[in-house]
C-alpha cells in the first residue's frame, strides 16, 4: 500500500478508535488532545501544555525498554530541529509503568530537544482523547487546532512524516 494511502487509513482507524473510547463526544476532539498532554515533564526540555496551542504537534508514545522507540528518536530529533521554528513541536509521552523513576534518568541521558512527558494512570488506562495505546511506538499528528489528523503504529520514515508536517504547517 502506498504511504499516503496508508497514512489516510491509519488516520481513519485512529479517528474511529478514538470515537469509540470517548463515548458520545464528537470525533473532532480538538483541544481534548492538547488537554491530555498537561502532564509533568522530565529531562532538560521543560513543557507547558498551553504552549502547544496553535502549533502542529507530533505526539510519540514510547517506553524506555522499547527498541523501536529508541530507533525512532533520531527521526523525532531531526523533525524538531527542522520544523520547530516554524510552529511545530514534538512531544514524547513515556508509558513506562515506573514513571518518573525510569524516565528522568532516560531523559537526562539523551538530553532530547523536545519534552518527555510522564504518562499518568488515566492516560495509560485509555481514559483520555488518545484512547488505548495498543502498541509502541504510537505516533499521533495534531493540526494547529489540536485535532488528530494522522497516526502511525511502529516506526515511520522521516520523509513521510516530514511531508505530513509540511502540509499542516502550510495551512493557516
CSV table of C-alpha atoms in Angstrom, one decimal:
chain,number,residue,atom,x,y,z
A,1,UNK,CA,0.0,0.0,0.0
A,2,UNK,CA,1.4,3.4,-0.9
A,3,UNK,CA,2.5,5.6,2.0
A,4,UNK,CA,-0.2,8.3,1.5
A,5,UNK,CA,-2.9,5.7,1.4
A,6,UNK,CA,-1.5,4.0,4.5
A,7,UNK,CA,-1.5,7.3,6.4
A,8,UNK,CA,-5.1,8.0,5.4
A,9,UNK,CA,-6.1,4.5,6.5
A,10,UNK,CA,-4.3,4.9,9.8
A,11,UNK,CA,-5.8,8.3,10.4
A,12,UNK,CA,-9.3,6.9,9.7
A,13,UNK,CA,-8.7,4.0,12.1
A,14,UNK,CA,-7.4,6.3,14.7
A,15,UNK,CA,-10.5,8.5,14.5
A,16,UNK,CA,-12.8,5.5,14.7
A,17,UNK,CA,-10.8,4.1,17.7
A,18,UNK,CA,-10.8,7.4,19.5
A,19,UNK,CA,-14.5,7.9,18.8
A,20,UNK,CA,-15.3,4.6,20.5
A,21,UNK,CA,-13.1,5.4,23.5
A,22,UNK,CA,-14.6,8.8,24.2
A,23,UNK,CA,-18.3,7.9,24.4
A,24,UNK,CA,-20.7,10.5,23.0
A,25,UNK,CA,-18.2,13.3,22.4
A,26,UNK,CA,-17.7,14.3,18.8
A,27,UNK,CA,-14.9,12.8,16.8
A,28,UNK,CA,-13.2,16.2,16.4
A,29,UNK,CA,-11.9,16.4,19.9
A,30,UNK,CA,-9.7,19.4,19.1
A,31,UNK,CA,-8.3,20.7,22.4
A,32,UNK,CA,-9.1,17.5,24.3
A,33,UNK,CA,-5.9,16.0,22.8
A,34,UNK,CA,-3.9,19.0,24.0
A,35,UNK,CA,-5.5,18.9,27.5
A,36,UNK,CA,-4.4,15.2,27.7
A,37,UNK,CA,-0.8,16.4,27.3
A,38,UNK,CA,-1.0,18.5,30.5
A,39,UNK,CA,1.5,16.1,32.1
A,40,UNK,CA,4.7,16.5,34.1
A,41,UNK,CA,7.9,16.6,32.1
A,42,UNK,CA,11.3,15.2,32.9
A,43,UNK,CA,14.7,16.0,31.4
A,44,UNK,CA,16.3,19.2,30.2
A,45,UNK,CA,13.4,20.3,27.9
A,46,UNK,CA,10.5,21.7,30.0
A,47,UNK,CA,6.9,21.5,28.9
A,48,UNK,CA,3.8,23.7,29.3
A,49,UNK,CA,0.8,22.2,27.5
A,50,UNK,CA,-0.6,25.8,27.0
A,51,UNK,CA,2.3,26.4,24.7
A,52,UNK,CA,1.1,23.8,22.2
A,53,UNK,CA,-2.0,25.7,21.2
A,54,UNK,CA,-1.7,26.9,17.6
A,55,UNK,CA,1.2,24.5,16.8
A,56,UNK,CA,1.4,21.4,14.7
A,57,UNK,CA,2.2,18.7,17.3
A,58,UNK,CA,3.6,15.2,16.9
A,59,UNK,CA,2.9,13.1,19.9
A,60,UNK,CA,5.0,10.0,20.3
A,61,UNK,CA,4.1,7.3,22.8
A,62,UNK,CA,7.1,5.3,23.8
A,63,UNK,CA,8.8,3.3,26.6
A,64,UNK,CA,12.4,3.2,27.6
A,65,UNK,CA,12.5,-0.6,27.1
A,66,UNK,CA,11.1,-0.4,23.5
A,67,UNK,CA,13.9,-0.8,20.9
A,68,UNK,CA,11.8,0.5,18.0
A,69,UNK,CA,11.0,3.6,20.2
A,70,UNK,CA,14.7,4.2,20.7
A,71,UNK,CA,15.4,3.7,17.0
A,72,UNK,CA,12.8,6.4,16.3
A,73,UNK,CA,14.4,9.1,18.5
A,74,UNK,CA,16.8,10.4,15.9
A,75,UNK,CA,13.9,11.0,13.5
A,76,UNK,CA,12.0,12.9,16.2
A,77,UNK,CA,15.1,15.0,17.0
A,78,UNK,CA,15.6,15.8,13.3
A,79,UNK,CA,11.9,16.8,12.8
A,80,UNK,CA,12.0,19.0,15.9
A,81,UNK,CA,15.2,20.7,14.6
A,82,UNK,CA,13.9,21.1,11.0
A,83,UNK,CA,10.4,22.4,11.9
A,84,UNK,CA,10.5,23.7,15.5
A,85,UNK,CA,10.9,27.3,14.5
A,86,UNK,CA,8.0,27.1,12.0
A,87,UNK,CA,5.3,26.3,14.6
A,88,UNK,CA,5.9,22.5,15.1
A,89,UNK,CA,6.5,20.6,18.4
A,90,UNK,CA,7.4,17.0,19.1
A,91,UNK,CA,6.2,15.7,22.5
A,92,UNK,CA,7.1,12.2,23.7
A,93,UNK,CA,4.9,10.5,26.3
A,94,UNK,CA,6.7,7.9,28.4
A,95,UNK,CA,4.3,4.9,29.0
A,96,UNK,CA,6.7,3.1,31.4
A,97,UNK,CA,4.8,1.8,34.5
A,98,UNK,CA,7.7,3.0,36.7
A,99,UNK,CA,7.0,6.6,35.5
A,100,UNK,CA,9.5,9.3,36.5
A,101,UNK,CA,11.7,6.8,38.3
A,102,UNK,CA,13.0,5.5,34.9
A,103,UNK,CA,12.0,8.4,32.6
A,104,UNK,CA,14.0,11.0,34.5
A,105,UNK,CA,17.4,9.3,34.0
A,106,UNK,CA,16.5,8.3,30.4
A,107,UNK,CA,15.6,11.9,29.5
A,108,UNK,CA,18.7,13.3,31.2
A,109,UNK,CA,20.9,10.8,29.5
A,110,UNK,CA,19.6,11.5,26.0
A,111,UNK,CA,19.1,15.3,26.5
A,112,UNK,CA,16.4,15.5,23.9
A,113,UNK,CA,15.4,18.8,22.3
A,114,UNK,CA,11.7,18.0,22.8
A,115,UNK,CA,9.7,17.4,26.0
A,116,UNK,CA,9.5,14.0,27.6
A,117,UNK,CA,6.3,13.7,29.5
A,118,UNK,CA,5.3,11.1,32.2
A,119,UNK,CA,2.0,9.3,31.4
A,120,UNK,CA,-0.4,9.2,34.3
A,121,UNK,CA,-2.7,6.3,35.1
A,122,UNK,CA,-5.6,8.0,33.3
A,123,UNK,CA,-3.7,8.1,30.0
A,124,UNK,CA,-2.3,4.6,30.4
A,125,UNK,CA,-5.8,3.2,31.0
A,126,UNK,CA,-7.1,4.8,27.8
A,127,UNK,CA,-9.3,7.4,29.5
A,128,UNK,CA,-8.2,10.4,27.5
A,129,UNK,CA,-8.8,11.6,24.0
A,130,UNK,CA,-6.0,9.4,22.8
A,131,UNK,CA,-7.8,6.2,23.8
A,132,UNK,CA,-5.9,3.0,24.5
A,133,UNK,CA,-2.4,3.0,23.2
A,134,UNK,CA,-2.1,-0.6,21.9
A,135,UNK,CA,1.5,-0.6,20.5
A,136,UNK,CA,4.7,1.2,21.0
A,137,UNK,CA,5.8,3.4,19.4
A,138,UNK,CA,2.5,5.0,18.5
A,139,UNK,CA,2.6,8.4,16.9
A,140,UNK,CA,-0.3,10.9,16.5
A,141,UNK,CA,-0.1,14.1,14.5
A,142,UNK,CA,-2.2,17.0,15.6
A,143,UNK,CA,-3.0,20.0,13.4
A,144,UNK,CA,-2.9,23.6,14.6
A,145,UNK,CA,-6.4,23.3,16.1
A,146,UNK,CA,-5.4,20.3,18.2
A,147,UNK,CA,-7.2,17.7,16.0
A,148,UNK,CA,-5.7,14.3,15.3
A,149,UNK,CA,-5.2,14.1,11.6
A,150,UNK,CA,-2.8,11.2,11.2
A,151,UNK,CA,-1.5,8.3,13.3
A,152,UNK,CA,1.1,5.6,13.0
A,153,UNK,CA,2.0,2.4,14.9
A,154,UNK,CA,5.6,1.4,14.7
A,155,UNK,CA,8.5,3.4,13.2
A,156,UNK,CA,7.6,5.7,10.3
A,157,UNK,CA,10.2,7.2,7.9
A,158,UNK,CA,11.4,10.7,8.2
A,159,UNK,CA,10.4,11.7,4.7
A,160,UNK,CA,6.8,10.6,5.1
A,161,UNK,CA,6.3,12.3,8.4
A,162,UNK,CA,8.0,15.4,7.2
A,163,UNK,CA,5.6,15.6,4.2
A,164,UNK,CA,2.6,15.4,6.5
A,165,UNK,CA,4.1,18.1,8.8
A,166,UNK,CA,4.9,20.4,5.9
A,167,UNK,CA,1.3,20.1,4.7
A,168,UNK,CA,-0.1,21.1,8.1
A,169,UNK,CA,2.4,23.9,8.6
A,170,UNK,CA,1.3,25.4,5.2
A,171,UNK,CA,-2.3,25.5,6.3
A,172,UNK,CA,-3.5,28.6,8.2
